[in-house]
């Protein structure tokens, strides 16, 4: 039943792929390159004040933990990508590895959700959450992920961002070490 729902939603979104070159290019750009927007935002915030640097560090920890959790999931659970099952239209070439959960979406949402915890970045977190979900939908549109892969990424991002937020006082020493090294290097 879940597989039928997964494939049904996939087909509903992916059926638009390959029909309009403009829509295809937008979908491909979002699916492939949207994570770089998140990296650029992290870099921009890093060069603001010390409080933003701390939020950037927490967001980076969240993204790293999310990708590590995805890796652990793939060690125990394999789910083929749509093109491996000869389903849908593929717009992006991708290696035939496990599709669950989406690393791209986990990366983006782990950062976005971390931003939601801090008043200074909450509005940006809302925008980035929307973009992260849009990026996940673009991965479905492009034929490299099923909808449940994106939903799985959403769950992973919720878990890791919450875990990092709860651990922020314990991570303070790591932050101080990284920031100390950063400021020491700047003085050279």
PDB file of C-alpha atoms in Angstrom:
ATOM      1  CA  UNK A   1       0.000   0.000   0.000  1.00  0.00           C
ATOM      2  CA  UNK A   2       2.777   2.479   0.923  1.00  0.00           C
ATOM      3  CA  UNK A   3       4.679   1.590  -2.229  1.00  0.00           C
ATOM      4  CA  UNK A   4       1.589   2.240  -4.373  1.00  0.00           C
ATOM      5  CA  UNK A   5       1.092   5.614  -2.687  1.00  0.00           C
ATOM      6  CA  UNK A   6       4.797   6.427  -3.107  1.00  0.00           C
ATOM      7  CA  UNK A   7       4.739   5.540  -6.810  1.00  0.00           C
ATOM      8  CA  UNK A   8       1.399   7.286  -7.323  1.00  0.00           C
ATOM      9  CA  UNK A   9       2.617  10.584  -5.864  1.00  0.00           C
ATOM     10  CA  UNK A  10       5.895  10.207  -7.770  1.00  0.00           C
ATOM     11  CA  UNK A  11       4.027   9.739 -11.047  1.00  0.00           C
ATOM     12  CA  UNK A  12       1.789  12.722 -10.308  1.00  0.00           C
ATOM     13  CA  UNK A  13       4.826  15.016  -9.877  1.00  0.00           C
ATOM     14  CA  UNK A  14       7.181  13.425 -12.396  1.00  0.00           C
ATOM     15  CA  UNK A  15       4.596  13.240 -15.200  1.00  0.00           C
ATOM     16  CA  UNK A  16       5.367  16.899 -15.935  1.00  0.00           C
ATOM     17  CA  UNK A  17       9.061  16.171 -16.584  1.00  0.00           C
ATOM     18  CA  UNK A  18      10.257  16.128 -20.163  1.00  0.00           C
ATOM     19  CA  UNK A  19       7.343  18.176 -21.499  1.00  0.00           C
ATOM     20  CA  UNK A  20       8.597  21.746 -21.208  1.00  0.00           C
ATOM     21  CA  UNK A  21      12.264  22.682 -21.502  1.00  0.00           C
ATOM     22  CA  UNK A  22      11.864  25.749 -19.250  1.00  0.00           C
ATOM     23  CA  UNK A  23      10.149  23.760 -16.490  1.00  0.00           C
ATOM     24  CA  UNK A  24      12.720  20.970 -16.891  1.00  0.00           C
ATOM     25  CA  UNK A  25      15.626  23.400 -16.553  1.00  0.00           C
ATOM     26  CA  UNK A  26      14.084  25.018 -13.463  1.00  0.00           C
ATOM     27  CA  UNK A  27      13.530  21.578 -11.927  1.00  0.00           C
ATOM     28  CA  UNK A  28      17.071  20.458 -12.735  1.00  0.00           C
ATOM     29  CA  UNK A  29      18.597  23.661 -11.337  1.00  0.00           C
ATOM     30  CA  UNK A  30      16.605  23.382  -8.103  1.00  0.00           C
ATOM     31  CA  UNK A  31      17.325  19.671  -7.747  1.00  0.00           C
ATOM     32  CA  UNK A  32      21.054  19.948  -8.373  1.00  0.00           C
ATOM     33  CA  UNK A  33      22.140  23.396  -7.244  1.00  0.00           C
ATOM     34  CA  UNK A  34      19.817  24.605  -4.475  1.00  0.00           C
ATOM     35  CA  UNK A  35      22.098  23.193  -1.730  1.00  0.00           C
ATOM     36  CA  UNK A  36      24.768  25.674  -2.899  1.00  0.00           C
ATOM     37  CA  UNK A  37      22.383  28.526  -2.034  1.00  0.00           C
ATOM     38  CA  UNK A  38      22.287  27.172   1.522  1.00  0.00           C
ATOM     39  CA  UNK A  39      26.093  27.066   1.610  1.00  0.00           C
ATOM     40  CA  UNK A  40      26.291  30.652   0.357  1.00  0.00           C
ATOM     41  CA  UNK A  41      23.856  31.765   3.056  1.00  0.00           C
ATOM     42  CA  UNK A  42      25.961  30.017   5.708  1.00  0.00           C
ATOM     43  CA  UNK A  43      29.059  31.768   4.380  1.00  0.00           C
ATOM     44  CA  UNK A  44      27.308  35.134   4.351  1.00  0.00           C
ATOM     45  CA  UNK A  45      26.123  34.711   7.944  1.00  0.00           C
ATOM     46  CA  UNK A  46      29.575  33.522   9.024  1.00  0.00           C
ATOM     47  CA  UNK A  47      31.018  36.924   8.160  1.00  0.00           C
ATOM     48  CA  UNK A  48      28.496  38.754  10.306  1.00  0.00           C
ATOM     49  CA  UNK A  49      28.827  38.839  14.098  1.00  0.00           C
ATOM     50  CA  UNK A  50      29.824  36.137  16.580  1.00  0.00           C
ATOM     51  CA  UNK A  51      26.238  35.087  17.327  1.00  0.00           C
ATOM     52  CA  UNK A  52      25.628  34.329  13.670  1.00  0.00           C
ATOM     53  CA  UNK A  53      28.864  32.348  13.584  1.00  0.00           C
ATOM     54  CA  UNK A  54      27.525  30.159  16.402  1.00  0.00           C
ATOM     55  CA  UNK A  55      24.249  29.579  14.552  1.00  0.00           C
ATOM     56  CA  UNK A  56      26.226  28.695  11.414  1.00  0.00           C
ATOM     57  CA  UNK A  57      28.226  26.167  13.425  1.00  0.00           C
ATOM     58  CA  UNK A  58      25.096  24.585  14.902  1.00  0.00           C
ATOM     59  CA  UNK A  59      23.558  24.441  11.427  1.00  0.00           C
ATOM     60  CA  UNK A  60      26.709  22.829  10.055  1.00  0.00           C
ATOM     61  CA  UNK A  61      26.671  20.224  12.830  1.00  0.00           C
ATOM     62  CA  UNK A  62      23.016  19.554  12.047  1.00  0.00           C
ATOM     63  CA  UNK A  63      23.725  19.061   8.335  1.00  0.00           C
ATOM     64  CA  UNK A  64      26.703  16.787   9.027  1.00  0.00           C
ATOM     65  CA  UNK A  65      24.724  14.721  11.533  1.00  0.00           C
ATOM     66  CA  UNK A  66      21.853  14.478   9.045  1.00  0.00           C
ATOM     67  CA  UNK A  67      24.108  13.167   6.281  1.00  0.00           C
ATOM     68  CA  UNK A  68      25.718  10.698   8.714  1.00  0.00           C
ATOM     69  CA  UNK A  69      22.298   9.444   9.805  1.00  0.00           C
ATOM     70  CA  UNK A  70      21.309   9.040   6.145  1.00  0.00           C
ATOM     71  CA  UNK A  71      24.463   6.998   5.588  1.00  0.00           C
ATOM     72  CA  UNK A  72      23.618   4.750   8.532  1.00  0.00           C
ATOM     73  CA  UNK A  73      20.090   4.270   7.219  1.00  0.00           C
ATOM     74  CA  UNK A  74      21.417   3.191   3.816  1.00  0.00           C
ATOM     75  CA  UNK A  75      23.613   0.581   5.500  1.00  0.00           C
ATOM     76  CA  UNK A  76      20.489  -1.156   6.810  1.00  0.00           C
ATOM     77  CA  UNK A  77      17.823  -0.243   4.290  1.00  0.00           C
ATOM     78  CA  UNK A  78      18.054  -0.117   0.511  1.00  0.00           C
ATOM     79  CA  UNK A  79      15.351   1.431  -1.609  1.00  0.00           C
ATOM     80  CA  UNK A  80      15.875   1.683  -5.371  1.00  0.00           C
ATOM     81  CA  UNK A  81      15.566   4.984  -7.167  1.00  0.00           C
ATOM     82  CA  UNK A  82      12.651   5.412  -9.586  1.00  0.00           C
ATOM     83  CA  UNK A  83      14.836   5.009 -12.672  1.00  0.00           C
ATOM     84  CA  UNK A  84      16.184   1.732 -11.271  1.00  0.00           C
ATOM     85  CA  UNK A  85      12.627   0.429 -11.408  1.00  0.00           C
ATOM     86  CA  UNK A  86      12.135   1.961 -14.873  1.00  0.00           C
ATOM     87  CA  UNK A  87       9.557   4.400 -13.528  1.00  0.00           C
ATOM     88  CA  UNK A  88       9.101   7.977 -14.720  1.00  0.00           C
ATOM     89  CA  UNK A  89      11.229  10.412 -16.674  1.00  0.00           C
ATOM     90  CA  UNK A  90      14.816  10.942 -15.556  1.00  0.00           C
ATOM     91  CA  UNK A  91      16.208  14.451 -16.036  1.00  0.00           C
ATOM     92  CA  UNK A  92      19.410  14.067 -13.991  1.00  0.00           C
ATOM     93  CA  UNK A  93      21.951  11.288 -14.358  1.00  0.00           C
ATOM     94  CA  UNK A  94      22.515   9.636 -11.005  1.00  0.00           C
ATOM     95  CA  UNK A  95      24.351   6.584  -9.742  1.00  0.00           C
ATOM     96  CA  UNK A  96      22.037   3.671  -8.933  1.00  0.00           C
ATOM     97  CA  UNK A  97      22.328   3.737  -5.152  1.00  0.00           C
ATOM     98  CA  UNK A  98      19.721   3.768  -2.398  1.00  0.00           C
ATOM     99  CA  UNK A  99      17.259   6.624  -2.696  1.00  0.00           C
ATOM    100  CA  UNK A 100      16.060   6.707   0.916  1.00  0.00           C
ATOM    101  CA  UNK A 101      16.482   9.298   2.369  1.00  0.00           C
ATOM    102  CA  UNK A 102      17.552  12.146   0.077  1.00  0.00           C
ATOM    103  CA  UNK A 103      20.937  13.590   1.052  1.00  0.00           C
ATOM    104  CA  UNK A 104      20.258  16.858  -0.776  1.00  0.00           C
ATOM    105  CA  UNK A 105      16.974  17.402   1.034  1.00  0.00           C
ATOM    106  CA  UNK A 106      18.362  16.317   4.406  1.00  0.00           C
ATOM    107  CA  UNK A 107      21.241  18.747   4.015  1.00  0.00           C
ATOM    108  CA  UNK A 108      18.974  21.682   3.190  1.00  0.00           C
ATOM    109  CA  UNK A 109      16.298  20.980   5.776  1.00  0.00           C
ATOM    110  CA  UNK A 110      18.815  20.282   8.557  1.00  0.00           C
ATOM    111  CA  UNK A 111      20.163  23.793   8.085  1.00  0.00           C
ATOM    112  CA  UNK A 112      16.734  25.379   7.632  1.00  0.00           C
ATOM    113  CA  UNK A 113      15.250  23.713  10.703  1.00  0.00           C
ATOM    114  CA  UNK A 114      18.248  24.716  12.806  1.00  0.00           C
ATOM    115  CA  UNK A 115      17.659  28.338  11.813  1.00  0.00           C
ATOM    116  CA  UNK A 116      14.091  28.061  13.113  1.00  0.00           C
ATOM    117  CA  UNK A 117      15.339  27.595  16.686  1.00  0.00           C
ATOM    118  CA  UNK A 118      17.015  31.000  16.857  1.00  0.00           C
ATOM    119  CA  UNK A 119      15.132  34.282  16.864  1.00  0.00           C
ATOM    120  CA  UNK A 120      17.805  35.967  14.722  1.00  0.00           C
ATOM    121  CA  UNK A 121      17.421  33.441  11.905  1.00  0.00           C
ATOM    122  CA  UNK A 122      13.808  32.300  12.318  1.00  0.00           C
ATOM    123  CA  UNK A 123      12.432  34.200   9.312  1.00  0.00           C
ATOM    124  CA  UNK A 124      15.297  32.998   7.163  1.00  0.00           C
ATOM    125  CA  UNK A 125      14.643  29.489   8.488  1.00  0.00           C
ATOM    126  CA  UNK A 126      11.040  29.685   7.293  1.00  0.00           C
ATOM    127  CA  UNK A 127      12.163  30.732   3.800  1.00  0.00           C
ATOM    128  CA  UNK A 128      14.875  28.058   3.708  1.00  0.00           C
ATOM    129  CA  UNK A 129      12.427  25.397   4.917  1.00  0.00           C
ATOM    130  CA  UNK A 130      10.178  26.259   1.988  1.00  0.00           C
ATOM    131  CA  UNK A 131      13.156  26.166  -0.395  1.00  0.00           C
ATOM    132  CA  UNK A 132      14.370  22.852   1.047  1.00  0.00           C
ATOM    133  CA  UNK A 133      10.961  21.264   0.503  1.00  0.00           C
ATOM    134  CA  UNK A 134      10.832  22.786  -2.988  1.00  0.00           C
ATOM    135  CA  UNK A 135      14.274  21.302  -3.654  1.00  0.00           C
ATOM    136  CA  UNK A 136      12.998  17.910  -2.495  1.00  0.00           C
ATOM    137  CA  UNK A 137      10.013  18.153  -4.829  1.00  0.00           C
ATOM    138  CA  UNK A 138      12.412  19.079  -7.641  1.00  0.00           C
ATOM    139  CA  UNK A 139      14.323  15.847  -6.903  1.00  0.00           C
ATOM    140  CA  UNK A 140      11.058  13.946  -7.410  1.00  0.00           C
ATOM    141  CA  UNK A 141      10.247  15.944 -10.545  1.00  0.00           C
ATOM    142  CA  UNK A 142      13.725  15.157 -11.913  1.00  0.00           C
ATOM    143  CA  UNK A 143      13.195  11.431 -11.407  1.00  0.00           C
ATOM    144  CA  UNK A 144      15.890  10.689  -8.825  1.00  0.00           C
ATOM    145  CA  UNK A 145      13.735  10.341  -5.695  1.00  0.00           C
ATOM    146  CA  UNK A 146      10.402   9.038  -4.551  1.00  0.00           C
ATOM    147  CA  UNK A 147       8.195  11.218  -2.304  1.00  0.00           C
ATOM    148  CA  UNK A 148       8.838   9.030   0.758  1.00  0.00           C
ATOM    149  CA  UNK A 149      12.581   9.680   0.292  1.00  0.00           C
ATOM    150  CA  UNK A 150      11.862  13.375   0.758  1.00  0.00           C
ATOM    151  CA  UNK A 151       9.536  12.712   3.687  1.00  0.00           C
ATOM    152  CA  UNK A 152      12.276  10.560   5.253  1.00  0.00           C
ATOM    153  CA  UNK A 153      14.703  13.452   4.835  1.00  0.00           C
ATOM    154  CA  UNK A 154      12.215  15.753   6.536  1.00  0.00           C
ATOM    155  CA  UNK A 155      12.057  13.387   9.529  1.00  0.00           C
ATOM    156  CA  UNK A 156      15.848  13.013   9.675  1.00  0.00           C
ATOM    157  CA  UNK A 157      16.263  16.803   9.562  1.00  0.00           C
ATOM    158  CA  UNK A 158      13.730  17.298  12.356  1.00  0.00           C
ATOM    159  CA  UNK A 159      15.532  14.732  14.528  1.00  0.00           C
ATOM    160  CA  UNK A 160      19.083  15.977  13.962  1.00  0.00           C
ATOM    161  CA  UNK A 161      18.276  19.674  14.237  1.00  0.00           C
ATOM    162  CA  UNK A 162      16.424  19.050  17.500  1.00  0.00           C
ATOM    163  CA  UNK A 163      19.292  16.897  18.808  1.00  0.00           C
ATOM    164  CA  UNK A 164      21.826  19.604  17.999  1.00  0.00           C
ATOM    165  CA  UNK A 165      19.631  22.285  19.540  1.00  0.00           C
ATOM    166  CA  UNK A 166      19.313  20.235  22.739  1.00  0.00           C
ATOM    167  CA  UNK A 167      23.086  19.656  22.741  1.00  0.00           C
ATOM    168  CA  UNK A 168      24.048  23.271  22.073  1.00  0.00           C
ATOM    169  CA  UNK A 169      25.496  23.858  25.553  1.00  0.00           C
ATOM    170  CA  UNK A 170      27.610  20.714  25.233  1.00  0.00           C
ATOM    171  CA  UNK A 171      28.748  21.876  21.798  1.00  0.00           C
ATOM    172  CA  UNK A 172      29.817  25.245  23.191  1.00  0.00           C
ATOM    173  CA  UNK A 173      33.377  23.989  23.771  1.00  0.00           C
ATOM    174  CA  UNK A 174      33.641  22.828  20.168  1.00  0.00           C
ATOM    175  CA  UNK A 175      32.318  26.205  19.017  1.00  0.00           C
ATOM    176  CA  UNK A 176      34.903  27.992  21.159  1.00  0.00           C
ATOM    177  CA  UNK A 177      37.691  25.815  19.740  1.00  0.00           C
ATOM    178  CA  UNK A 178      36.629  26.433  16.127  1.00  0.00           C
ATOM    179  CA  UNK A 179      36.097  30.145  16.662  1.00  0.00           C
ATOM    180  CA  UNK A 180      39.390  30.422  18.537  1.00  0.00           C
ATOM    181  CA  UNK A 181      41.243  28.800  15.650  1.00  0.00           C
ATOM    182  CA  UNK A 182      39.400  30.979  13.153  1.00  0.00           C
ATOM    183  CA  UNK A 183      40.309  34.207  14.936  1.00  0.00           C
ATOM    184  CA  UNK A 184      43.882  33.013  15.478  1.00  0.00           C
ATOM    185  CA  UNK A 185      44.287  32.326  11.747  1.00  0.00           C
ATOM    186  CA  UNK A 186      42.865  35.778  10.917  1.00  0.00           C
ATOM    187  CA  UNK A 187      45.582  37.445  13.004  1.00  0.00           C
ATOM    188  CA  UNK A 188      48.346  35.792  10.985  1.00  0.00           C
TER     189      UNK A 188
END
